[in-house]
Short mmCIF file of C-alpha atoms and ligand atoms in Angstrom, two decimals:
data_model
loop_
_atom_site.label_atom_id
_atom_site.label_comp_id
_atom_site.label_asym_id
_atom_site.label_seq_id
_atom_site.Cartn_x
_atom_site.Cartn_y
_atom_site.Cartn_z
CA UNK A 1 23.60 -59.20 -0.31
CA UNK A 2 21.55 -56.04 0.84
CA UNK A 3 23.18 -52.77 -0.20
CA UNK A 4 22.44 -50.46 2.36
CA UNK A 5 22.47 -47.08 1.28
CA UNK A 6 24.60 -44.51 3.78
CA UNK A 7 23.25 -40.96 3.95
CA UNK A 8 26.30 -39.00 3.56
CA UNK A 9 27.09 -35.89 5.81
CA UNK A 10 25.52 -32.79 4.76
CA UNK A 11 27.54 -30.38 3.27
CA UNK A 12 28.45 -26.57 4.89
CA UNK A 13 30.54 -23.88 3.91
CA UNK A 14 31.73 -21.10 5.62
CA UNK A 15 32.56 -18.50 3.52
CA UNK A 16 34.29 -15.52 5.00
CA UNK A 17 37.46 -13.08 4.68
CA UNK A 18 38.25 -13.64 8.52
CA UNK A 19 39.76 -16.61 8.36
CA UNK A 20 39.99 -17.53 11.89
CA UNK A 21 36.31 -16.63 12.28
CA UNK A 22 35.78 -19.04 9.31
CA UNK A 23 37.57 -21.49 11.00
CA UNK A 24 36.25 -21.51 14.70
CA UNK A 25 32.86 -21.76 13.11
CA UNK A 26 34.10 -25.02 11.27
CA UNK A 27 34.97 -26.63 14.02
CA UNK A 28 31.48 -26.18 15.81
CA UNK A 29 29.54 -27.00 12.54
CA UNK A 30 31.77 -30.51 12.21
CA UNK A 31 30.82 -30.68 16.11
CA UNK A 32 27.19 -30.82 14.99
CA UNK A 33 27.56 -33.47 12.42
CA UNK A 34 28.05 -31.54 9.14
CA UNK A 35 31.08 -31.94 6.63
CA UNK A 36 32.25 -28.04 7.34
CA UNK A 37 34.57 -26.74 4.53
CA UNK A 38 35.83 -22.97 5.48
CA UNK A 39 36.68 -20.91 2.50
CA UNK A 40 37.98 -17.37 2.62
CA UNK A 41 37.92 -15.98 -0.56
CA UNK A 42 34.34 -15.61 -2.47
CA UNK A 43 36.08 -15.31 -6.06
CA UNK A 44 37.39 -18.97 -5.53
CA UNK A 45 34.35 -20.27 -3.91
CA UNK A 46 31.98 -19.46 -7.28
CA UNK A 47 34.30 -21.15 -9.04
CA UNK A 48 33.45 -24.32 -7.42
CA UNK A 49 30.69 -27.26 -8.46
CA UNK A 50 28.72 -26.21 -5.57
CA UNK A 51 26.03 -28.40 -7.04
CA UNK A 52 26.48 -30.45 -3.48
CA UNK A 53 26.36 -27.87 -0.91
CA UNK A 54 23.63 -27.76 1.54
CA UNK A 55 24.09 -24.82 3.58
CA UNK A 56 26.48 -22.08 2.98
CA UNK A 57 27.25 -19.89 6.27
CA UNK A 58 27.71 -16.34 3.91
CA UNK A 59 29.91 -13.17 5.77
CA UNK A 60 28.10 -10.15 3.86
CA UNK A 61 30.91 -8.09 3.73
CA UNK A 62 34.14 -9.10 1.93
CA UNK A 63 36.94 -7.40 0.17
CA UNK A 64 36.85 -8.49 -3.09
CA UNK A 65 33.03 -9.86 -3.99
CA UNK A 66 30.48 -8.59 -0.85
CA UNK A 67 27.70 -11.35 0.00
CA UNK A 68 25.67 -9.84 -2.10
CA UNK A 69 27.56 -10.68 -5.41
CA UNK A 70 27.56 -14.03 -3.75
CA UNK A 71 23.98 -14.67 -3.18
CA UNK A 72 22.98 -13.35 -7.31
CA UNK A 73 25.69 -15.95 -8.50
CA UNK A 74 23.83 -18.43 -6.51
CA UNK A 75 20.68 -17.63 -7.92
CA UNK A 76 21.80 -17.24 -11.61
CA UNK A 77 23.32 -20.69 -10.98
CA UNK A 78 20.10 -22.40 -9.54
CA UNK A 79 21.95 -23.66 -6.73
CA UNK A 80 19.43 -24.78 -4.10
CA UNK A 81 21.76 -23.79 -0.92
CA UNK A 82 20.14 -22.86 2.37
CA UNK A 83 21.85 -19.87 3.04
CA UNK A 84 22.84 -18.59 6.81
CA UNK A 85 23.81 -15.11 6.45
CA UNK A 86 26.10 -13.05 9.10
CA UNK A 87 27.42 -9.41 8.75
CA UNK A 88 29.17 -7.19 11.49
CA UNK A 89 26.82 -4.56 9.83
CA UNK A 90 23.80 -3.49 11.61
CA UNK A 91 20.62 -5.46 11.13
CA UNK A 92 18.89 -2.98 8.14
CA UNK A 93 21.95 -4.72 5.51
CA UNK A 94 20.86 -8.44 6.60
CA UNK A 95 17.24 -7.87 6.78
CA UNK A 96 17.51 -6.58 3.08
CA UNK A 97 20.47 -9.11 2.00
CA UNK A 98 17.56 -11.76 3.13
CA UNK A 99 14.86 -9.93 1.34
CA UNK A 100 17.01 -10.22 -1.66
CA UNK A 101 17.73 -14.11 -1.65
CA UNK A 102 14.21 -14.64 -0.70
CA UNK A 103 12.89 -12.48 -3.77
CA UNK A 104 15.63 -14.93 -5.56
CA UNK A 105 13.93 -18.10 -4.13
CA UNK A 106 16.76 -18.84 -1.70
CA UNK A 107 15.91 -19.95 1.36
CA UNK A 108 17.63 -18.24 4.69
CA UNK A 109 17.64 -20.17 7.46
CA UNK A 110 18.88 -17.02 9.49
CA UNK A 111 20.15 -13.49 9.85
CA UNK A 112 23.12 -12.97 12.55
CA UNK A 113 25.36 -10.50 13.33
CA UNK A 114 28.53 -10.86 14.38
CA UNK A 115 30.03 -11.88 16.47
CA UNK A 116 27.66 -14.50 16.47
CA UNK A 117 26.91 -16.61 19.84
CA UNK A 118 28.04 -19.59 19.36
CA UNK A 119 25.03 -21.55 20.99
CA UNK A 120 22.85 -19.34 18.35
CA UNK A 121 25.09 -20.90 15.66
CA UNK A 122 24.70 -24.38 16.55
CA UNK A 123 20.67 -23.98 17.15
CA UNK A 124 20.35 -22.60 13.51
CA UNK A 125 22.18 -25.26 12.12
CA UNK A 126 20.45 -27.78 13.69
CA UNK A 127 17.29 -26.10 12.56
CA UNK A 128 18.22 -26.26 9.09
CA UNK A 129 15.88 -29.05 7.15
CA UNK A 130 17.74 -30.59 4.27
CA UNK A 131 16.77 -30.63 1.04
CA UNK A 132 18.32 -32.80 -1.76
CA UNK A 133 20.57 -30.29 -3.42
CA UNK A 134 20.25 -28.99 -6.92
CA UNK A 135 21.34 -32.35 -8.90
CA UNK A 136 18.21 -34.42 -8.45
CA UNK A 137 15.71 -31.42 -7.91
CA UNK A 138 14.20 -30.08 -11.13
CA UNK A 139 12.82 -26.70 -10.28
CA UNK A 140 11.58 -25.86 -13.31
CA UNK A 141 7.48 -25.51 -13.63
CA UNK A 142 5.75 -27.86 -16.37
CA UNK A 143 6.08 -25.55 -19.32
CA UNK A 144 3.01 -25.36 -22.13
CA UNK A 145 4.45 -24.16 -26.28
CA UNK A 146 3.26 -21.52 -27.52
CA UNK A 147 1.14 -23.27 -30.26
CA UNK A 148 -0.58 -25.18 -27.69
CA UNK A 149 -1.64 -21.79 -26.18
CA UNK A 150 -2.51 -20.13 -28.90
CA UNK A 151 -4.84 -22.82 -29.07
CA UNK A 152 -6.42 -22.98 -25.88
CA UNK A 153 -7.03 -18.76 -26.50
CA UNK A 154 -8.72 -19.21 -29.71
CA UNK A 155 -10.85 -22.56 -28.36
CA UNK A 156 -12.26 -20.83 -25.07
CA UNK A 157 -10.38 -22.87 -22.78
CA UNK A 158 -9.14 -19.71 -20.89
CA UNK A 159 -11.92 -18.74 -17.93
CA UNK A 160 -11.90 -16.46 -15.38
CA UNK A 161 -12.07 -17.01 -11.79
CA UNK A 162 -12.67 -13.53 -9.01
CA UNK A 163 -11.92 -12.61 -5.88
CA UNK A 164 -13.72 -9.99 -3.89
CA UNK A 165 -12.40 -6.75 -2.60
CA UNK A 166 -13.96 -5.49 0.27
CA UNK A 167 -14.65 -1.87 1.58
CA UNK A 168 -12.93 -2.13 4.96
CA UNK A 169 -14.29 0.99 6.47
CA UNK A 170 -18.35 -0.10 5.18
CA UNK A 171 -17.87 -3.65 4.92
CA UNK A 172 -19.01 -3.86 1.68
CA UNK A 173 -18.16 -5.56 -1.25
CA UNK A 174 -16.39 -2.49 -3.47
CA UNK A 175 -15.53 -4.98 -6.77
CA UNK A 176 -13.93 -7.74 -7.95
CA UNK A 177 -10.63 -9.06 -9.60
CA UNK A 178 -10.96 -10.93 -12.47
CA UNK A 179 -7.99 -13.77 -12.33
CA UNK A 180 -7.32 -15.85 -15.69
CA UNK A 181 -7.18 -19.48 -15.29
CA UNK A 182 -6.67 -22.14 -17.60
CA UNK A 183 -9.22 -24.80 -18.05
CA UNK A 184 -6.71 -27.77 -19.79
CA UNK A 185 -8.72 -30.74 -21.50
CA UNK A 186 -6.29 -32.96 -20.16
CA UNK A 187 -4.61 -31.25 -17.45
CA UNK A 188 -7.14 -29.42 -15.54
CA UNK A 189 -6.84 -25.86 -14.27
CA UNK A 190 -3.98 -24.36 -15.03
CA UNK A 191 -2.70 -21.44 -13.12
CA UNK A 192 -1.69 -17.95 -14.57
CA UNK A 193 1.95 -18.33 -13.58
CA UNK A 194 2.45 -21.08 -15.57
CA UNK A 195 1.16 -18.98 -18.89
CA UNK A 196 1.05 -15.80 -19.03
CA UNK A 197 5.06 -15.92 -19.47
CA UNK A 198 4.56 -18.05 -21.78
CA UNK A 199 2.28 -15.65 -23.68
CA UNK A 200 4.17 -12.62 -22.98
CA UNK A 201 7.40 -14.13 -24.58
CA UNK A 202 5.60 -15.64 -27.98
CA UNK A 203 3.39 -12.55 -28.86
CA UNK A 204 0.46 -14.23 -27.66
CA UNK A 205 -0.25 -11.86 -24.57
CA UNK A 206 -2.29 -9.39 -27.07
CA UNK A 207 -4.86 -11.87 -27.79
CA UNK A 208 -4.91 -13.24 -24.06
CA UNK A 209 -5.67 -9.74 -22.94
CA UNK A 210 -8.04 -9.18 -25.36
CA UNK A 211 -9.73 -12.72 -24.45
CA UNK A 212 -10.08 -11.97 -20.72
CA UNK A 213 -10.92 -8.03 -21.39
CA UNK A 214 -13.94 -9.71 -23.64
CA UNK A 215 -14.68 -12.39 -20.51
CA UNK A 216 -14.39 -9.38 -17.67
CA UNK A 217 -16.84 -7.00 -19.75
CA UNK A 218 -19.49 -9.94 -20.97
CA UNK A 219 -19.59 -10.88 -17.03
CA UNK A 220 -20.40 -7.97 -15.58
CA UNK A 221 -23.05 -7.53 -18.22
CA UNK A 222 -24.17 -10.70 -17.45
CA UNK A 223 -23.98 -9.70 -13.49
CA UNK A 224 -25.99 -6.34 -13.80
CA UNK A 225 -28.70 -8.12 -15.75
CA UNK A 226 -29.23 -10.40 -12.66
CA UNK A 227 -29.40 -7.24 -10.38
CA UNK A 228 -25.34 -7.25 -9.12
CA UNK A 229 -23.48 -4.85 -10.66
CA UNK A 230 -20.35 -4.44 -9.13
CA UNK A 231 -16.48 -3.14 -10.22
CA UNK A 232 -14.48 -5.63 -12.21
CA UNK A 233 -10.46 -5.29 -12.33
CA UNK A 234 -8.38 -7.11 -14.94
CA UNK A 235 -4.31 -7.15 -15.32
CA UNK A 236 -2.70 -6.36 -17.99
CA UNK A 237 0.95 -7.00 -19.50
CA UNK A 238 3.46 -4.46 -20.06
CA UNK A 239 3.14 -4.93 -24.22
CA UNK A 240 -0.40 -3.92 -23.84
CA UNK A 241 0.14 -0.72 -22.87
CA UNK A 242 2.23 0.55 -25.62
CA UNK A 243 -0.26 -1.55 -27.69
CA UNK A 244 -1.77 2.37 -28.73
CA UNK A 245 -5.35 1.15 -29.24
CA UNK A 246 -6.22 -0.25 -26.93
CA UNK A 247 -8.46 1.95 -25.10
CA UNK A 248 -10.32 2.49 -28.45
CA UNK A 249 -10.34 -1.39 -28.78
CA UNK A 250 -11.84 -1.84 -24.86
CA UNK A 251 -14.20 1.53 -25.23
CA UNK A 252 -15.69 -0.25 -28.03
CA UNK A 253 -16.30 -3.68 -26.33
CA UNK A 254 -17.55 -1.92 -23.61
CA UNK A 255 -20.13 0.00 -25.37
CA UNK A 256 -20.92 -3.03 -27.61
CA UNK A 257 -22.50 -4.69 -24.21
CA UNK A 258 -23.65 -1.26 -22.53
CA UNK A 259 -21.16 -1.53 -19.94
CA UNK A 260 -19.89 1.47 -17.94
CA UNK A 261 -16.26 2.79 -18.54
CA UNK A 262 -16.05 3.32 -14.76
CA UNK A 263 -16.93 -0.69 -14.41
CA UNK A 264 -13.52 -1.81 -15.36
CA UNK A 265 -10.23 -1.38 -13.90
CA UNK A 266 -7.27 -1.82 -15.39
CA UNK A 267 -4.74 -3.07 -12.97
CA UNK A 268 -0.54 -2.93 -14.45
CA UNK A 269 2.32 -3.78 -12.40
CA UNK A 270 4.81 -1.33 -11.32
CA UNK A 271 7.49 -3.26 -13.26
CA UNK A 272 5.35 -3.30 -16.65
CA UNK A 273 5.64 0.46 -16.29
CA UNK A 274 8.98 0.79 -17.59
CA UNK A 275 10.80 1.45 -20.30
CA UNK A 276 8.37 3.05 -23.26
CA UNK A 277 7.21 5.44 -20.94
CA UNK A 278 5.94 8.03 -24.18
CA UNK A 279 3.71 5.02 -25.45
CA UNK A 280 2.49 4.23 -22.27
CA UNK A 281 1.42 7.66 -21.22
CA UNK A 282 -0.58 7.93 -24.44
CA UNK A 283 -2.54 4.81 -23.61
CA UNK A 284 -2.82 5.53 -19.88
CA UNK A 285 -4.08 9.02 -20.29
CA UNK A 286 -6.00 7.73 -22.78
CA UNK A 287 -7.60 5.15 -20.39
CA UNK A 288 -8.54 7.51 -18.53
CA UNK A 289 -10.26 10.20 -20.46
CA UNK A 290 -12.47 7.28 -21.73
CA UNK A 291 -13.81 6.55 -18.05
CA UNK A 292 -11.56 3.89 -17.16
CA UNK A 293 -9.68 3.11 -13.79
CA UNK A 294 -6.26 2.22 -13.22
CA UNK A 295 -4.62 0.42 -10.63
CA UNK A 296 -0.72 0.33 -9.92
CA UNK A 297 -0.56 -3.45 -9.13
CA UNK A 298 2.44 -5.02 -6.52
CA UNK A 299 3.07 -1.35 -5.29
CA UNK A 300 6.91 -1.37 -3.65
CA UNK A 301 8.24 -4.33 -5.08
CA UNK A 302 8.94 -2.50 -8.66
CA UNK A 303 11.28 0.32 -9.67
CA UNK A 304 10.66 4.03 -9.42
CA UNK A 305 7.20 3.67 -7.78
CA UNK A 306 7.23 7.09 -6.54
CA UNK A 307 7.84 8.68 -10.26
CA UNK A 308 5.42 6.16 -11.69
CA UNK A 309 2.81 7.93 -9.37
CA UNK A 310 3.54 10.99 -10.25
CA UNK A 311 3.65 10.75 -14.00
CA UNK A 312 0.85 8.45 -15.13
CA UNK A 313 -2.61 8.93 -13.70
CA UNK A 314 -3.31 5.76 -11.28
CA UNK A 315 -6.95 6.08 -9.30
CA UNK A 316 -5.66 2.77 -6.98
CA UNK A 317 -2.70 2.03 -5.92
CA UNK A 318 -2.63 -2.25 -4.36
CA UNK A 319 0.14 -2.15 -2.03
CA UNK A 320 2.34 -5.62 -2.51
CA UNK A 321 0.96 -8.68 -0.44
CA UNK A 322 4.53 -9.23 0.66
CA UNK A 323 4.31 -6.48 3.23
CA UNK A 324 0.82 -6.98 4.18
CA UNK A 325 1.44 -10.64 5.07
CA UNK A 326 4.87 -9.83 6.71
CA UNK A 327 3.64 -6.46 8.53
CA UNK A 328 2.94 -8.45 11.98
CA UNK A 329 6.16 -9.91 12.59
CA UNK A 330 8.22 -7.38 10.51
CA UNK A 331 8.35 -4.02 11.28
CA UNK A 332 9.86 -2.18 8.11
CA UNK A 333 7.48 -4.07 6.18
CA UNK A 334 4.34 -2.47 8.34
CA UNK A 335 6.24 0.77 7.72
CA UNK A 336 5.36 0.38 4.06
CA UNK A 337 2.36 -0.35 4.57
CA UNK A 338 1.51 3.08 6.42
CA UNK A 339 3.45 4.86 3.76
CA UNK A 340 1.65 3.79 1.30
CA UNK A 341 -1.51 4.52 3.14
CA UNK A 342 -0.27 7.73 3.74
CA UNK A 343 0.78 8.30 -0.02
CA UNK A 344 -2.20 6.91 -1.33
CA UNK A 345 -4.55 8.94 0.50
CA UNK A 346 -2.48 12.14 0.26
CA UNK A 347 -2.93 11.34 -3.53
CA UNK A 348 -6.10 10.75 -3.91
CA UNK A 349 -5.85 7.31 -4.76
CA UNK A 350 -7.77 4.22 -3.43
CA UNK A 351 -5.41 1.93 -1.22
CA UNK A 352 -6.08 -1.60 -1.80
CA UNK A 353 -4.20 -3.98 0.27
CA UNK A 354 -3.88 -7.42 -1.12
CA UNK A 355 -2.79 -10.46 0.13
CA UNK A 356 -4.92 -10.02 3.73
CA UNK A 357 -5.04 -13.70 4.97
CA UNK A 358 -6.13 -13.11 9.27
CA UNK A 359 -9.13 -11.51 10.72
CA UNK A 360 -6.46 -9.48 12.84
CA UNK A 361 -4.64 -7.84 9.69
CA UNK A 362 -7.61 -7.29 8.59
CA UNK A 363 -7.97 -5.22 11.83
CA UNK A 364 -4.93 -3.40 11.92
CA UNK A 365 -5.91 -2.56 8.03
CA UNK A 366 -9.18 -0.92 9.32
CA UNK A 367 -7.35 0.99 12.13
CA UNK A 368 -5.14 2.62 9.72
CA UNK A 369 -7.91 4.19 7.56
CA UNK A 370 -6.69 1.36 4.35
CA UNK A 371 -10.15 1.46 2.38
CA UNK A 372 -10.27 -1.51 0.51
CA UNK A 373 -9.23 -5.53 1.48
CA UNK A 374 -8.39 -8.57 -0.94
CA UNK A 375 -6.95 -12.07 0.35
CA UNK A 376 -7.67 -15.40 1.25
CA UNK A 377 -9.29 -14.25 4.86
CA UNK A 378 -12.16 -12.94 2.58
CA UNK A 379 -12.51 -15.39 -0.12
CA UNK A 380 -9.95 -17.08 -2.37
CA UNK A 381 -10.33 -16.26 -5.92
CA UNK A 382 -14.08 -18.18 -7.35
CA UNK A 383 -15.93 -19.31 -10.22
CA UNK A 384 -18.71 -16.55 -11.57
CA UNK A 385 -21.37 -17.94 -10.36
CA UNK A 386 -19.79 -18.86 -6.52
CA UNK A 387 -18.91 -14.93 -6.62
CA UNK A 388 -22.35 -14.05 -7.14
CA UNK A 389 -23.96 -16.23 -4.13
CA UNK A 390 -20.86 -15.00 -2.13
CA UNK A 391 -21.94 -11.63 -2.84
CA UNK A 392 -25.59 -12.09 -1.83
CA UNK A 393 -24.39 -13.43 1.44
CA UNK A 394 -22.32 -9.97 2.14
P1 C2E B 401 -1.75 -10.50 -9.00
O1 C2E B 401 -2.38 -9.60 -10.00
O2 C2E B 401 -0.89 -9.87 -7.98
O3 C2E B 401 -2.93 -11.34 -8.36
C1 C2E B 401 -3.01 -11.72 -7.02
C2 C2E B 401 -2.59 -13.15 -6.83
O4 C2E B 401 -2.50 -13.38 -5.43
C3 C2E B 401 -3.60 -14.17 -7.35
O5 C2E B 401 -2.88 -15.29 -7.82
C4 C2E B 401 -4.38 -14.51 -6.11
O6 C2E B 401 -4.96 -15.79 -6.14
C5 C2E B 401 -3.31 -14.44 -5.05
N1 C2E B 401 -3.87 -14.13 -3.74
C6 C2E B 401 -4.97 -13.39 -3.45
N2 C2E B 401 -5.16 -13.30 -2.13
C7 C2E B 401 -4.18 -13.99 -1.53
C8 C2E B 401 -3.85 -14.28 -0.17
O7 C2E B 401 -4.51 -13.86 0.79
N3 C2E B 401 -2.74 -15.02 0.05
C9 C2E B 401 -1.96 -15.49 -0.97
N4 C2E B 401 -0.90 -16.23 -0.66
N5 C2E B 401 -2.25 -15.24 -2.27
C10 C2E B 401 -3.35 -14.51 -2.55
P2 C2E B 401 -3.12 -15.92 -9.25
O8 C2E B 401 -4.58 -15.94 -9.60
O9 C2E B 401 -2.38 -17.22 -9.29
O10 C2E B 401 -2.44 -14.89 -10.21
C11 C2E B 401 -1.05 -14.71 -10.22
C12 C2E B 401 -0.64 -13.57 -11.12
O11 C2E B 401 -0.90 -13.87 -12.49
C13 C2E B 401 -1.42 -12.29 -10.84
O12 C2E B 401 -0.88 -11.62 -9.74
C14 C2E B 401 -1.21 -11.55 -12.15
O13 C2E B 401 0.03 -10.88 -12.15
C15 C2E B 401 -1.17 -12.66 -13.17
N6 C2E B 401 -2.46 -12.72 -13.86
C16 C2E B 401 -3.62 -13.28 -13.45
N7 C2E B 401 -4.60 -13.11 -14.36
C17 C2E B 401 -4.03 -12.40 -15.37
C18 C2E B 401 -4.53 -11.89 -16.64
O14 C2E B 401 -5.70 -12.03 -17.01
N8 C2E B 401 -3.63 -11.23 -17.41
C19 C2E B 401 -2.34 -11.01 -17.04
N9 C2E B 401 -1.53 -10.34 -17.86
N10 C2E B 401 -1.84 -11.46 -15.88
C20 C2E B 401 -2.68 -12.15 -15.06
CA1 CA B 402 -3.55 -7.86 -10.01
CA1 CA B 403 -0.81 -7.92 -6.87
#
């Protein structure tokens, strides 16, 4: 006997107060082939296995729990919905609803505001490409221990791979950012997402910093001695900066291989400066006075950029590659981008904008005065020695 195995209708929900909305759009969903369930009240609905649910058709604005609530429990639950959302608010509430479940990892299949047409409706949902759901899916990265880390720190198995910035206004190459990889005996290269959590929740991200700040300074050494001498940048975690000596610690190394202070840049995301902000002035300031730069990494995705500029003393500020990569087809996000422009050079800072993957953004960059360009349309990030014969050829 063959068993044939019967795909079983996708699952929607609508969730919304309105329940004759809800229910009108059930009836054109189950039209269109899907197993529609309405639901009107949100508290209910998270109380649900909603481990099955495809697609979930979310009203923004509820009584009792707004779509926003909704779209958090989702995440926090790891439910791997497709979600359509729909508000009778104007479109600034949905496009930043949708920035939200996309910052979450949630996939939107649309934005539409009610009342929505209903030939719209039934062309989004036919759009929609199913995923399993969350049962069979596991999401999670592979995940490296600690000890196995610790390891690969102490036995040289961490290298570093760079990716040219380039003066937009000259053309020129203006430095480089130093990107830790892991080179895995078994597994190959490893990527920094998949560590550097890893090391920032065991205690290991001291010695990782202090690994690559050692790599970064011994290359461009290395690099002036062969007649390049270029700008290096290097991230750093948000422990290292209350870690109070480190800039004696990196003005040493520095000197120990007659490297410049104004060589290295130390680049620190918005969100790592937070909390300790007494600790982390000392260090920053400190930073400084020694010659160092400082960069203000994944500008206007973080908290409180605008005091963070104003009380620690940044030289660069990288504006977010979600905004450059979105600033063609999104116009708030190419709003940002001038702001930050505008801030930047009001401040004295140099504007680096990351992420630049098309000769035409690349463009628009140069048109509005950005100075300095990193992103796959340049180069991807390289091994130290394809840098250096990329750098000859520019
Ligand atoms: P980041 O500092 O924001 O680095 C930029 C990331 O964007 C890099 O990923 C780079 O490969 C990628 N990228 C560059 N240009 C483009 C582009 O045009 N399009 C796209 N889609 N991506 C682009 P990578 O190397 O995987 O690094 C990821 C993150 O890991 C870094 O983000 C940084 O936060 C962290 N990281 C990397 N090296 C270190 C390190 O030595 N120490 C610490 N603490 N964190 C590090
Ligand atoms: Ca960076
Ligand atoms: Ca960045």
């Amino acid at each position: 006997m063959i068993l044939v195995k019967i795909m079983p209708q996708p699952t929607l929900y609508i969730l919304d107060d309105d329940q004759e909305y809800a229910n009108l759009l059930v009836e054109f969903a189950s039209g269109s082939g899907w197993n529609a369930i309405a639901e009107y009240d949100p508290v209910v609905f998270l109380e649900k296995d909603l481990s099955d649910v495809h697609v979930l058709v979310l009203d923004l604005n509820m009584p009792e729990l707004d779509g926003i609530e909704v779209i958090r429990a989702i995440a926090e639950k790891k439910y791997k919905i497709t979600l359509v959302l729909v508000s009778g608010f104007d479109a600034r509430v949905l496009h930043s609803a949708q920035q939200l479940a996309e910052a979450h990892h949630i996939k939107v299949a649309a934005s539409l505001t009610k009342p929505i047409p209903i030939s719209e409706f039934v062309k989004v949902l036919a759009s929609i490409e199913l995923e399993e759901p969350s049962k069979d899916t596991p999401v999670e990265k592979e995940k490296f221990s600690a000890i196995e880390l610790e390891h690969a720190i102490k036995n040289d198995e961490l290298i570093l791979y760079f990716q040219p910035q380039v003066n937009i206004q000259t053309g020129k190459l203006a430095g480089v950012e130093a990107l830790v990889r892991w080179l895995h005996p078994e597994k190959g290269l490893i990527f920094p997402d998949q560590f550097i959590n890893v090391a920032e929740k065991n205690n290991l991200i001291g010695a990782l910093t202090e690994r690559v700040l050692y790599l970064a300074v011994k290359q461009n050494k290395k690099w002036r001695d062969e007649g390049f001498n270029t700008i290096i940048s290097v991230n750093i975690s948000a422990d290292d900066i209350i870690s109070l000596n480190l800039p004696e610690k990196l003005k040493t190394l520095t000197e120990q291989y007659d490297v410049e202070a104004r060589n290295i840049v130390i680049e620190l995301t918005e969100s790592a400066v937070m909390g300790e902000l007494t600790a982390q002035l000392d260090v920053l300031n400190r930073l400084r006075m020694k010659g160092f730069s400082l960069s203000i990494d994944d500008f206007g995705t973080g908290y409180s950029s605008l005091s963070h500029l104003y009380q620690a003393p940044f030289t660069e500020l990288k504006i977010d590659q979600i905004f450059i990569m979105r600033m063609l087809e999104d116009t708030e996000a190419m709003v940002i981008v001038k702001i930050c422009i505008m801030l930047g050079q009001m401040l004295g800072m140099h504007i680096v904008a990351e992420g630049v993957e098309t000769k035409e953004i690349y463009d628009i960059l140069h048109g509005m005065n950005c100075d300095i360009a990193q992103g796959y349309y340049l180069s991807r990030p390289i091994p130290a020695d394809e840098l250096f014969e990329w750098a000859k050829l520019y």
